[in-house]
mmCIF file of C-alpha atoms in Angstrom:
data_model
loop_
_atom_site.group_PDB
_atom_site.id
_atom_site.type_symbol
_atom_site.label_atom_id
_atom_site.label_comp_id
_atom_site.label_asym_id
_atom_site.label_seq_id
_atom_site.Cartn_x
_atom_site.Cartn_y
_atom_site.Cartn_z
ATOM 1 C CA MET A 290 -4.071 -15.342 -3.256
ATOM 2 C CA ILE A 291 -6.937 -13.307 -1.792
ATOM 3 C CA THR A 292 -10.114 -13.375 -3.889
ATOM 4 C CA THR A 293 -13.541 -11.782 -3.639
ATOM 5 C CA ASP A 294 -14.818 -15.044 -2.141
ATOM 6 C CA THR A 295 -12.159 -14.734 0.573
ATOM 7 C CA LEU A 296 -13.390 -11.258 1.506
ATOM 8 C CA HIS A 297 -16.917 -12.605 2.012
ATOM 9 C CA SER A 298 -15.987 -15.883 3.686
ATOM 10 C CA GLU A 299 -16.842 -16.962 7.214
ATOM 11 C CA ALA A 300 -13.133 -17.092 8.071
ATOM 12 C CA PHE A 301 -12.691 -13.466 7.009
ATOM 13 C CA LEU A 302 -15.681 -12.338 9.087
ATOM 14 C CA ILE A 303 -14.321 -14.143 12.152
ATOM 15 C CA ASP A 304 -10.794 -12.715 11.864
ATOM 16 C CA PRO A 305 -9.918 -10.485 8.893
ATOM 17 C CA TYR A 306 -6.498 -9.442 10.206
ATOM 18 C CA PRO A 307 -4.418 -12.359 8.776
ATOM 19 C CA PHE A 308 -6.037 -11.793 5.377
ATOM 20 C CA TRP A 309 -5.351 -8.056 5.514
ATOM 21 C CA GLU A 310 -1.705 -8.802 6.328
ATOM 22 C CA GLN A 311 -1.450 -10.959 3.214
ATOM 23 C CA MET A 312 -3.169 -8.252 1.168
ATOM 24 C CA ARG A 313 -0.786 -5.558 2.402
ATOM 25 C CA HIS A 314 2.135 -7.678 1.185
ATOM 26 C CA ASP A 315 0.776 -9.089 -2.070
ATOM 27 C CA GLN A 316 -2.429 -7.273 -3.079
ATOM 28 C CA PRO A 317 -2.529 -3.887 -1.313
ATOM 29 C CA VAL A 318 -5.118 -2.540 -3.763
ATOM 30 C CA LEU A 319 -7.737 -5.203 -4.458
ATOM 31 C CA PHE A 320 -11.037 -5.048 -6.329
ATOM 32 C CA ASP A 321 -13.928 -6.729 -4.523
ATOM 33 C CA GLU A 322 -16.080 -8.030 -7.392
ATOM 34 C CA ARG A 323 -19.112 -8.725 -5.198
ATOM 35 C CA ALA A 324 -19.210 -5.323 -3.494
ATOM 36 C CA LYS A 325 -17.930 -3.527 -6.613
ATOM 37 C CA THR A 326 -15.453 -1.714 -4.371
ATOM 38 C CA TRP A 327 -11.682 -1.211 -4.384
ATOM 39 C CA VAL A 328 -10.022 -1.976 -1.040
ATOM 40 C CA LEU A 329 -6.935 -0.150 0.294
ATOM 41 C CA THR A 330 -5.044 -1.919 3.094
ATOM 42 C CA ARG A 331 -1.645 -0.221 3.561
ATOM 43 C CA TYR A 332 -1.176 2.572 6.105
ATOM 44 C CA ASP A 333 0.503 4.986 3.675
ATOM 45 C CA ASP A 334 -2.137 4.422 0.987
ATOM 46 C CA CYS A 335 -4.971 4.984 3.460
ATOM 47 C CA VAL A 336 -3.347 8.192 4.744
ATOM 48 C CA ALA A 337 -2.957 9.420 1.163
ATOM 49 C CA ALA A 338 -6.597 8.596 0.382
ATOM 50 C CA PHE A 339 -7.879 10.456 3.437
ATOM 51 C CA ALA A 340 -5.821 13.502 2.444
ATOM 52 C CA ASN A 341 -6.869 13.479 -1.224
ATOM 53 C CA HIS A 342 -9.933 15.711 -1.546
ATOM 54 C CA GLU A 343 -9.369 16.461 -5.218
ATOM 55 C CA ASP A 344 -9.836 12.902 -6.460
ATOM 56 C CA PHE A 345 -12.276 11.613 -3.824
ATOM 57 C CA SER A 346 -15.834 12.494 -2.803
ATOM 58 C CA ASN A 347 -18.001 11.471 0.174
ATOM 59 C CA ARG A 348 -21.129 11.214 -1.965
ATOM 60 C CA LEU A 349 -21.516 7.456 -1.343
ATOM 61 C CA TYR A 350 -22.774 8.164 2.179
ATOM 62 C CA GLY A 351 -25.909 9.505 0.528
ATOM 63 C CA ASP A 352 -26.790 5.873 -0.283
ATOM 64 C CA THR A 353 -26.590 4.794 3.369
ATOM 65 C CA LEU A 354 -26.854 7.623 5.890
ATOM 66 C CA GLY A 355 -28.654 9.849 3.399
ATOM 67 C CA ARG A 356 -31.436 7.362 2.742
ATOM 68 C CA VAL A 357 -32.162 6.959 6.448
ATOM 69 C CA PHE A 358 -31.558 10.491 7.793
ATOM 70 C CA GLY A 359 -31.668 12.801 4.799
ATOM 71 C CA PRO A 360 -28.846 15.259 3.991
ATOM 72 C CA THR A 361 -25.920 15.393 6.431
ATOM 73 C CA MET A 362 -22.427 16.854 6.318
ATOM 74 C CA LEU A 363 -20.965 13.383 5.746
ATOM 75 C CA ASP A 364 -22.247 13.142 2.181
ATOM 76 C CA LYS A 365 -21.185 16.677 1.274
ATOM 77 C CA ASP A 366 -17.931 17.900 -0.251
ATOM 78 C CA GLY A 367 -16.147 21.173 -0.812
ATOM 79 C CA HIS A 368 -17.509 24.467 0.486
ATOM 80 C CA GLU A 369 -20.897 23.009 1.423
ATOM 81 C CA HIS A 370 -19.227 20.508 3.767
ATOM 82 C CA VAL A 371 -16.987 23.191 5.253
ATOM 83 C CA VAL A 372 -19.939 25.459 6.060
ATOM 84 C CA HIS A 373 -22.006 22.693 7.674
ATOM 85 C CA ARG A 374 -19.045 21.564 9.741
ATOM 86 C CA LYS A 375 -18.313 25.130 10.872
ATOM 87 C CA ILE A 376 -21.885 25.411 12.165
ATOM 88 C CA VAL A 377 -21.785 22.367 14.454
ATOM 89 C CA ALA A 378 -18.134 21.462 15.062
ATOM 90 C CA PRO A 379 -17.259 24.107 17.697
ATOM 91 C CA GLU A 380 -19.632 22.501 20.207
ATOM 92 C CA PHE A 381 -17.705 19.211 20.231
ATOM 93 C CA VAL A 382 -14.141 20.255 21.002
ATOM 94 C CA GLY A 383 -12.198 22.124 23.635
ATOM 95 C CA ARG A 384 -13.805 24.520 26.064
ATOM 96 C CA ARG A 385 -17.242 24.407 24.459
ATOM 97 C CA PHE A 386 -17.419 20.657 25.032
ATOM 98 C CA GLU A 387 -16.121 20.749 28.620
ATOM 99 C CA PRO A 388 -19.531 21.698 30.145
ATOM 100 C CA TYR A 389 -20.829 18.307 28.925
ATOM 101 C CA TYR A 390 -18.301 16.427 31.089
ATOM 102 C CA GLU A 391 -20.801 16.717 33.925
ATOM 103 C CA ALA A 392 -23.445 14.940 31.826
ATOM 104 C CA ILE A 393 -20.979 12.133 31.096
ATOM 105 C CA ASP A 394 -20.131 11.767 34.793
ATOM 106 C CA ARG A 395 -23.776 11.867 35.895
ATOM 107 C CA ASN A 396 -25.004 9.369 33.326
ATOM 108 C CA ALA A 397 -22.128 6.953 33.883
ATOM 109 C CA ARG A 398 -22.720 6.999 37.641
ATOM 110 C CA ALA A 399 -26.452 6.457 37.158
ATOM 111 C CA LEU A 400 -25.872 3.382 34.973
ATOM 112 C CA ILE A 401 -23.227 1.917 37.310
ATOM 113 C CA ALA A 402 -25.515 2.443 40.301
ATOM 114 C CA ARG A 403 -27.886 -0.143 38.781
ATOM 115 C CA PHE A 404 -25.173 -2.824 38.688
ATOM 116 C CA PRO A 405 -25.494 -5.622 41.249
ATOM 117 C CA GLY A 406 -23.325 -5.110 44.323
ATOM 118 C CA ALA A 407 -21.162 -8.029 43.229
ATOM 119 C CA GLY A 408 -21.347 -10.858 40.732
ATOM 120 C CA SER A 409 -21.483 -10.528 36.955
ATOM 121 C CA VAL A 410 -22.537 -7.832 34.514
ATOM 122 C CA ASP A 411 -22.638 -7.452 30.734
ATOM 123 C CA LEU A 412 -20.929 -4.127 30.075
ATOM 124 C CA VAL A 413 -22.458 -3.919 26.605
ATOM 125 C CA ASP A 414 -26.088 -4.272 27.656
ATOM 126 C CA ARG A 415 -25.829 -2.403 30.958
ATOM 127 C CA PHE A 416 -23.324 0.308 30.104
ATOM 128 C CA SER A 417 -21.672 0.827 26.714
ATOM 129 C CA THR A 418 -24.802 0.853 24.511
ATOM 130 C CA ARG A 419 -26.547 3.246 26.894
ATOM 131 C CA LEU A 420 -23.960 5.766 28.083
ATOM 132 C CA PRO A 421 -23.329 7.613 24.772
ATOM 133 C CA VAL A 422 -27.030 7.786 23.868
ATOM 134 C CA ASN A 423 -28.004 9.024 27.333
ATOM 135 C CA VAL A 424 -25.280 11.673 27.207
ATOM 136 C CA ILE A 425 -26.423 12.874 23.780
ATOM 137 C CA VAL A 426 -30.035 13.058 24.976
ATOM 138 C CA ASP A 427 -28.912 15.243 27.881
ATOM 139 C CA MET A 428 -26.694 17.399 25.650
ATOM 140 C CA LEU A 429 -29.673 18.025 23.381
ATOM 141 C CA GLY A 430 -31.749 19.117 26.364
ATOM 142 C CA MET A 431 -34.256 16.275 26.032
ATOM 143 C CA ASP A 432 -36.260 14.744 28.868
ATOM 144 C CA GLN A 433 -34.113 12.154 30.669
ATOM 145 C CA SER A 434 -37.166 9.911 31.004
ATOM 146 C CA ASP A 435 -36.899 9.365 27.230
ATOM 147 C CA HIS A 436 -33.469 7.659 27.395
ATOM 148 C CA ASP A 437 -34.954 4.266 26.514
ATOM 149 C CA ARG A 438 -36.926 5.688 23.585
ATOM 150 C CA PHE A 439 -33.787 7.254 22.100
ATOM 151 C CA HIS A 440 -31.859 4.032 22.690
ATOM 152 C CA ASP A 441 -34.445 2.152 20.610
ATOM 153 C CA TRP A 442 -34.268 4.730 17.824
ATOM 154 C CA TYR A 443 -30.460 4.580 17.872
ATOM 155 C CA THR A 444 -30.245 0.808 17.533
ATOM 156 C CA THR A 445 -32.928 0.700 14.804
ATOM 157 C CA MET A 446 -31.326 3.479 12.754
ATOM 158 C CA MET A 447 -27.896 1.900 13.174
ATOM 159 C CA ALA A 448 -29.214 -1.419 11.845
ATOM 160 C CA GLY A 449 -30.832 0.429 8.922
ATOM 161 C CA LEU A 450 -27.540 1.674 7.496
ATOM 162 C CA VAL A 451 -26.810 -1.658 5.794
ATOM 163 C CA ARG A 452 -26.572 -0.963 2.064
ATOM 164 C CA PHE A 453 -28.281 -4.111 0.766
ATOM 165 C CA ASN A 454 -31.081 -4.816 3.265
ATOM 166 C CA PRO A 455 -34.225 -2.859 2.243
ATOM 167 C CA GLU A 456 -36.325 -4.101 5.191
ATOM 168 C CA ARG A 457 -33.829 -2.995 7.838
ATOM 169 C CA GLN A 458 -33.263 0.255 5.970
ATOM 170 C CA GLN A 459 -37.011 0.969 5.979
ATOM 171 C CA ARG A 460 -37.191 0.384 9.742
ATOM 172 C CA GLY A 461 -34.269 2.785 10.128
ATOM 173 C CA ILE A 462 -36.107 5.415 8.054
ATOM 174 C CA GLU A 463 -39.207 5.003 10.228
ATOM 175 C CA ALA A 464 -37.149 5.383 13.409
ATOM 176 C CA HIS A 465 -35.664 8.626 12.055
ATOM 177 C CA GLU A 466 -39.163 9.855 11.182
ATOM 178 C CA HIS A 467 -40.337 9.164 14.743
ATOM 179 C CA LEU A 468 -37.344 11.024 16.141
ATOM 180 C CA ALA A 469 -37.909 13.922 13.741
ATOM 181 C CA GLU A 470 -41.541 14.154 14.817
ATOM 182 C CA TYR A 471 -40.436 14.176 18.466
ATOM 183 C CA VAL A 472 -37.875 16.968 18.063
ATOM 184 C CA SER A 473 -39.881 19.218 15.680
ATOM 185 C CA PRO A 474 -41.731 21.169 18.379
ATOM 186 C CA ILE A 475 -38.538 21.380 20.461
ATOM 187 C CA ILE A 476 -36.636 22.915 17.548
ATOM 188 C CA GLU A 477 -39.415 25.433 17.026
ATOM 189 C CA ASP A 478 -39.480 26.294 20.730
ATOM 190 C CA ARG A 479 -35.688 26.764 20.897
ATOM 191 C CA ARG A 480 -35.807 29.049 17.873
ATOM 192 C CA GLY A 481 -38.016 31.511 19.767
ATOM 193 C CA CYS A 482 -36.768 30.778 23.273
ATOM 194 C CA PRO A 483 -33.179 29.452 23.293
ATOM 195 C CA ALA A 484 -31.830 27.508 26.261
ATOM 196 C CA GLN A 485 -28.356 26.298 27.261
ATOM 197 C CA ASP A 486 -28.581 23.042 25.316
ATOM 198 C CA LEU A 487 -27.110 21.685 22.106
ATOM 199 C CA ILE A 488 -30.319 22.025 20.068
ATOM 200 C CA SER A 489 -30.514 25.744 20.885
ATOM 201 C CA LYS A 490 -26.890 26.242 19.899
ATOM 202 C CA ILE A 491 -27.319 24.383 16.595
ATOM 203 C CA VAL A 492 -30.585 26.181 15.766
ATOM 204 C CA HIS A 493 -28.956 29.593 16.187
ATOM 205 C CA ALA A 494 -25.435 28.811 14.964
ATOM 206 C CA GLU A 495 -24.350 30.068 11.570
ATOM 207 C CA ALA A 496 -21.315 30.106 9.337
ATOM 208 C CA ASP A 497 -20.760 32.237 6.237
ATOM 209 C CA GLY A 498 -24.246 33.644 6.753
ATOM 210 C CA GLN A 499 -25.901 30.215 6.617
ATOM 211 C CA ARG A 500 -27.893 28.234 9.188
ATOM 212 C CA LEU A 501 -29.098 24.652 9.110
ATOM 213 C CA THR A 502 -32.665 24.051 7.957
ATOM 214 C CA ASP A 503 -35.073 22.089 10.164
ATOM 215 C CA THR A 504 -34.579 19.040 7.935
ATOM 216 C CA GLU A 505 -30.801 19.322 8.303
ATOM 217 C CA ILE A 506 -31.045 19.771 12.081
ATOM 218 C CA LYS A 507 -33.165 16.613 12.400
ATOM 219 C CA ALA A 508 -30.758 14.705 10.156
ATOM 220 C CA PHE A 509 -27.823 15.922 12.253
ATOM 221 C CA ILE A 510 -29.491 14.753 15.480
ATOM 222 C CA SER A 511 -29.989 11.275 14.008
ATOM 223 C CA LEU A 512 -26.397 11.284 12.743
ATOM 224 C CA LEU A 513 -25.159 12.369 16.173
ATOM 225 C CA LEU A 514 -27.050 9.538 17.859
ATOM 226 C CA VAL A 515 -25.774 6.887 15.478
ATOM 227 C CA ALA A 516 -22.216 8.090 14.855
ATOM 228 C CA GLY A 517 -21.684 9.319 18.414
ATOM 229 C CA GLY A 518 -23.306 6.253 19.903
ATOM 230 C CA GLU A 519 -21.689 3.640 17.687
ATOM 231 C CA THR A 520 -18.028 4.612 18.057
ATOM 232 C CA THR A 521 -18.230 5.057 21.814
ATOM 233 C CA ASP A 522 -20.465 2.041 22.423
ATOM 234 C CA LYS A 523 -18.265 -0.392 20.536
ATOM 235 C CA GLY A 524 -15.080 1.396 21.555
ATOM 236 C CA ILE A 525 -15.790 0.828 25.257
ATOM 237 C CA ALA A 526 -16.687 -2.809 24.551
ATOM 238 C CA ASN A 527 -13.527 -3.389 22.493
ATOM 239 C CA MET A 528 -11.240 -1.683 25.014
ATOM 240 C CA TRP A 529 -12.607 -3.650 27.957
ATOM 241 C CA THR A 530 -12.459 -6.919 26.047
ATOM 242 C CA GLN A 531 -8.783 -6.411 25.262
ATOM 243 C CA LEU A 532 -7.984 -5.376 28.841
ATOM 244 C CA LEU A 533 -9.834 -8.398 30.245
ATOM 245 C CA LEU A 534 -7.913 -10.651 27.839
ATOM 246 C CA HIS A 535 -4.673 -9.072 29.108
ATOM 247 C CA PRO A 536 -5.019 -9.126 32.936
ATOM 248 C CA ASP A 537 -1.550 -7.652 33.474
ATOM 249 C CA GLN A 538 -2.537 -4.527 31.540
ATOM 250 C CA LEU A 539 -5.930 -4.396 33.240
ATOM 251 C CA GLU A 540 -4.143 -4.397 36.583
ATOM 252 C CA ARG A 541 -2.024 -1.455 35.444
ATOM 253 C CA VAL A 542 -5.031 0.702 34.535
ATOM 254 C CA ILE A 543 -6.740 -0.220 37.809
ATOM 255 C CA GLU A 544 -3.655 0.911 39.729
ATOM 256 C CA ASP A 545 -3.378 4.062 37.613
ATOM 257 C CA PRO A 546 -6.754 4.936 35.983
ATOM 258 C CA SER A 547 -5.120 7.731 33.974
ATOM 259 C CA LEU A 548 -3.748 4.922 31.764
ATOM 260 C CA PHE A 549 -7.238 4.351 30.387
ATOM 261 C CA ASP A 550 -6.337 7.179 28.001
ATOM 262 C CA ALA A 551 -3.482 5.091 26.558
ATOM 263 C CA ALA A 552 -5.718 2.001 26.545
ATOM 264 C CA PHE A 553 -8.266 3.897 24.443
ATOM 265 C CA SER A 554 -5.606 4.908 21.896
ATOM 266 C CA GLU A 555 -4.286 1.350 21.651
ATOM 267 C CA MET A 556 -7.826 -0.009 21.248
ATOM 268 C CA MET A 557 -8.479 2.430 18.400
ATOM 269 C CA ARG A 558 -5.315 1.125 16.730
ATOM 270 C CA HIS A 559 -5.550 -2.585 17.557
ATOM 271 C CA SER A 560 -9.330 -3.166 17.502
ATOM 272 C CA PRO A 561 -11.084 -0.096 16.056
ATOM 273 C CA PRO A 562 -14.881 -0.326 16.222
ATOM 274 C CA VAL A 563 -15.254 1.071 12.687
ATOM 275 C CA LEU A 564 -13.312 -0.947 10.110
ATOM 276 C CA GLY A 565 -13.202 1.511 7.252
ATOM 277 C CA GLN A 566 -14.654 4.448 5.370
ATOM 278 C CA LEU A 567 -16.034 4.747 1.855
ATOM 279 C CA ARG A 568 -15.013 7.220 -0.809
ATOM 280 C CA TYR A 569 -16.019 7.783 -4.434
ATOM 281 C CA ALA A 570 -13.225 8.314 -6.969
ATOM 282 C CA ILE A 571 -13.935 11.410 -9.048
ATOM 283 C CA ASN A 572 -10.786 10.907 -11.142
ATOM 284 C CA ASP A 573 -8.379 8.078 -11.883
ATOM 285 C CA VAL A 574 -6.115 7.700 -8.861
ATOM 286 C CA GLU A 575 -3.094 5.476 -8.211
ATOM 287 C CA PHE A 576 -2.060 3.600 -5.060
ATOM 288 C CA SER A 577 0.842 1.162 -4.744
ATOM 289 C CA GLY A 578 1.189 1.009 -8.520
ATOM 290 C CA VAL A 579 -2.489 0.227 -9.168
ATOM 291 C CA THR A 580 -4.765 2.702 -10.929
ATOM 292 C CA ILE A 581 -8.311 2.956 -9.587
ATOM 293 C CA PRO A 582 -10.573 4.269 -12.360
ATOM 294 C CA ALA A 583 -12.833 7.281 -11.968
ATOM 295 C CA GLY A 584 -16.361 6.384 -10.910
ATOM 296 C CA SER A 585 -15.218 3.659 -8.486
ATOM 297 C CA ALA A 586 -16.162 3.061 -4.865
ATOM 298 C CA VAL A 587 -13.104 2.832 -2.607
ATOM 299 C CA HIS A 588 -12.965 1.326 0.880
ATOM 300 C CA ILE A 589 -10.234 2.878 3.020
ATOM 301 C CA GLN A 590 -9.571 -0.138 5.271
ATOM 302 C CA LEU A 591 -8.387 1.786 8.317
ATOM 303 C CA ALA A 592 -8.393 -1.302 10.600
ATOM 304 C CA SER A 593 -5.835 -2.899 8.293
ATOM 305 C CA ALA A 594 -3.791 0.316 8.117
ATOM 306 C CA ASN A 595 -3.727 0.490 11.911
ATOM 307 C CA ASN A 596 -2.106 -2.949 11.948
ATOM 308 C CA ASP A 597 0.459 -2.340 9.222
ATOM 309 C CA GLU A 598 3.667 -4.010 10.424
ATOM 310 C CA THR A 599 5.793 -1.502 8.497
ATOM 311 C CA VAL A 600 4.468 1.186 10.851
ATOM 312 C CA PHE A 601 3.648 -0.562 14.140
ATOM 313 C CA ASP A 602 5.859 -3.179 15.754
ATOM 314 C CA ASP A 603 4.137 -6.545 16.328
ATOM 315 C CA PRO A 604 0.778 -4.914 15.531
ATOM 316 C CA ARG A 605 -1.504 -7.759 16.635
ATOM 317 C CA THR A 606 -0.173 -7.512 20.181
ATOM 318 C CA PHE A 607 -2.260 -5.220 22.413
ATOM 319 C CA ARG A 608 0.096 -2.964 24.421
ATOM 320 C CA ILE A 609 -0.886 0.196 26.260
ATOM 321 C CA ASP A 610 2.776 1.259 26.612
ATOM 322 C CA ARG A 611 3.615 1.376 22.905
ATOM 323 C CA GLU A 612 6.483 3.619 21.871
ATOM 324 C CA ASP A 613 5.400 3.734 18.209
ATOM 325 C CA LEU A 614 1.815 4.979 18.791
ATOM 326 C CA HIS A 615 0.622 8.492 19.540
ATOM 327 C CA LEU A 616 -1.093 7.846 22.901
ATOM 328 C CA ALA A 617 -3.024 11.047 23.435
ATOM 329 C CA LYS A 618 -5.643 13.298 21.922
ATOM 330 C CA GLU A 619 -6.045 12.614 18.228
ATOM 331 C CA ARG A 620 -4.597 14.976 15.625
ATOM 332 C CA ARG A 621 -7.030 15.852 12.879
ATOM 333 C CA MET A 622 -4.496 16.969 10.291
ATOM 334 C CA GLY A 623 -1.551 14.685 11.018
ATOM 335 C CA HIS A 624 -1.038 10.948 11.152
ATOM 336 C CA HIS A 625 2.102 10.924 13.266
ATOM 337 C CA GLY A 626 3.638 12.952 16.033
ATOM 338 C CA ASP A 627 7.135 13.314 17.393
ATOM 339 C CA GLU A 628 9.803 10.648 17.825
ATOM 340 C CA GLY A 629 8.267 8.204 15.366
ATOM 341 C CA ARG A 630 4.933 7.852 17.173
ATOM 342 C CA TYR A 631 2.320 7.306 14.487
ATOM 343 C CA GLY A 632 -1.357 8.015 14.981
ATOM 344 C CA HIS A 633 -4.140 5.491 14.531
ATOM 345 C CA LEU A 634 -6.604 6.180 11.706
ATOM 346 C CA GLY A 635 -9.675 5.114 13.678
ATOM 347 C CA PHE A 636 -11.339 8.529 13.353
ATOM 348 C CA GLY A 637 -10.117 9.198 9.828
ATOM 349 C CA LEU A 638 -8.001 12.222 8.881
ATOM 350 C CA GLY A 639 -8.382 15.647 7.353
ATOM 351 C CA LYS A 640 -11.524 17.660 6.808
ATOM 352 C CA HIS A 641 -13.816 14.645 7.311
ATOM 353 C CA PHE A 642 -12.106 13.735 10.603
ATOM 354 C CA CYS A 643 -14.727 12.387 13.023
ATOM 355 C CA LEU A 644 -16.545 15.255 14.714
ATOM 356 C CA GLY A 645 -17.106 13.301 17.939
ATOM 357 C CA TYR A 646 -13.549 12.100 18.554
ATOM 358 C CA GLU A 647 -13.196 14.032 21.822
ATOM 359 C CA MET A 648 -16.622 12.938 23.045
ATOM 360 C CA ALA A 649 -15.813 9.276 22.324
ATOM 361 C CA ARG A 650 -12.474 9.429 24.152
ATOM 362 C CA VAL A 651 -13.818 11.295 27.198
ATOM 363 C CA GLU A 652 -16.833 8.993 27.578
ATOM 364 C CA ALA A 653 -14.727 5.834 27.255
ATOM 365 C CA VAL A 654 -11.993 7.023 29.620
ATOM 366 C CA MET A 655 -14.163 8.745 32.222
ATOM 367 C CA GLY A 656 -16.750 5.968 32.161
ATOM 368 C CA SER A 657 -14.070 3.299 32.622
ATOM 369 C CA GLN A 658 -12.461 5.181 35.490
ATOM 370 C CA LEU A 659 -15.836 5.218 37.244
ATOM 371 C CA LEU A 660 -16.355 1.519 36.510
ATOM 372 C CA VAL A 661 -13.177 0.480 38.314
ATOM 373 C CA GLN A 662 -14.202 2.551 41.330
ATOM 374 C CA THR A 663 -17.227 0.273 41.700
ATOM 375 C CA MET A 664 -16.104 -3.084 40.301
ATOM 376 C CA HIS A 665 -13.452 -4.542 42.619
ATOM 377 C CA ARG A 666 -11.128 -7.088 41.035
ATOM 378 C CA PRO A 667 -12.878 -7.105 37.613
ATOM 379 C CA ARG A 668 -12.124 -10.193 35.539
ATOM 380 C CA LEU A 669 -13.425 -11.971 32.476
ATOM 381 C CA SER A 670 -16.414 -14.153 33.340
ATOM 382 C CA PRO A 671 -15.956 -17.898 32.665
ATOM 383 C CA ASP A 672 -19.146 -17.659 30.582
ATOM 384 C CA ALA A 673 -17.795 -14.822 28.443
ATOM 385 C CA ASP A 674 -17.597 -15.124 24.660
ATOM 386 C CA THR A 675 -14.940 -12.704 23.468
ATOM 387 C CA THR A 676 -15.544 -13.347 19.766
ATOM 388 C CA PHE A 677 -15.493 -10.134 17.755
ATOM 389 C CA LEU A 678 -18.415 -10.003 15.325
ATOM 390 C CA THR A 679 -18.274 -8.117 12.041
ATOM 391 C CA ARG A 680 -21.503 -6.292 11.229
ATOM 392 C CA GLY A 681 -21.259 -4.190 8.101
ATOM 393 C CA ALA A 682 -18.480 -1.672 8.753
ATOM 394 C CA THR A 683 -18.138 -2.370 12.502
ATOM 395 C CA ARG A 684 -16.489 -5.072 14.586
ATOM 396 C CA SER A 685 -17.001 -5.753 18.293
ATOM 397 C CA PRO A 686 -18.115 -8.479 20.718
ATOM 398 C CA ALA A 687 -21.844 -8.911 21.271
ATOM 399 C CA ALA A 688 -21.349 -8.926 25.048
ATOM 400 C CA VAL A 689 -18.622 -8.232 27.591
ATOM 401 C CA LEU A 690 -19.291 -10.360 30.679
ATOM 402 C CA VAL A 691 -17.330 -9.204 33.715
ATOM 403 C CA ASP A 692 -17.204 -10.818 37.158
ATOM 404 C CA TYR A 693 -16.278 -8.573 40.064
ATOM 405 C CA ASP A 694 -16.337 -8.337 43.838
ATOM 406 C CA ARG A 695 -18.009 -5.841 46.096
#
């Protein structure tokens, strides 16, 4: 039987997947006494929770993101959320996002150019933690010489989102304040003299007659750095770790780099960087025969749902040629496509579907395609530690050591 102590044990932190499997069978809706949170683990229950906007609210993000950044769209519901999303969302999908492909290509090439000609490299330190932040800095129209400064703010704010660590949270707040001070004059300048950058577009964008305030713009920039950086950073690390642990599949993507797209989808199913999302129950709501009372915190355990054996065959096996997984661009409003191919839940579903899903996929795929152009015969370093570490709501290795030839 799974207990609250199990959920906070060292064994669970090292590898939660066997415990989630047991929970899906025997305790699919479990109350975590220590965290005071209900946990959903089955795919169908998680899909239903994501789709249920009448009984669930996002207000809990005000206690984490809100305390560090201030008000963002993530802690809003209803019409207010819709309006804020309408203002910023168009810049992150389709044709409006395509002009930023050049920034992804340029920044990835610049980082790879600093790799040694041959030998060993840590993809986390030298590539994955830096690429998404550098791209966002360029999208915003900031000075490229400030890449390192933004990287420091990103990592400090990310660490500050822990719910029960006041010291780290305070450092995160201070990092956001430094960033806000930095961008204030730029926002003011773009208001009077717009340029072709993301800040200008956000400053002047409106929906239903509304525009974002300066406070909301600064909060959105911090959110973009953390949310956009985190998913892509850890997603690249997780994808490469799985490919390096499966040399036959790594060889396939090297021979045909277009398969990195399938590898990204399978990573988001098998080893998603974000383990779950929080919701607040406005009303009593039932899942798998268990009633969750109104006023409860609910953890939609999407990593468990993605490995539900009633949906995905042999789910703990990493396979880029799956026939039961939707292996292409994510679908915001649907969890499965044609011919029984189900979608991963790594970016959520519905109206709170991750805004940066296309950016994360393009950066991971394009960046990896450029990596294999430079790294000949990449392989897992003998010194590599492929242990996945759970930190709050994320899970990824601390480093990805790769040996390669010239």
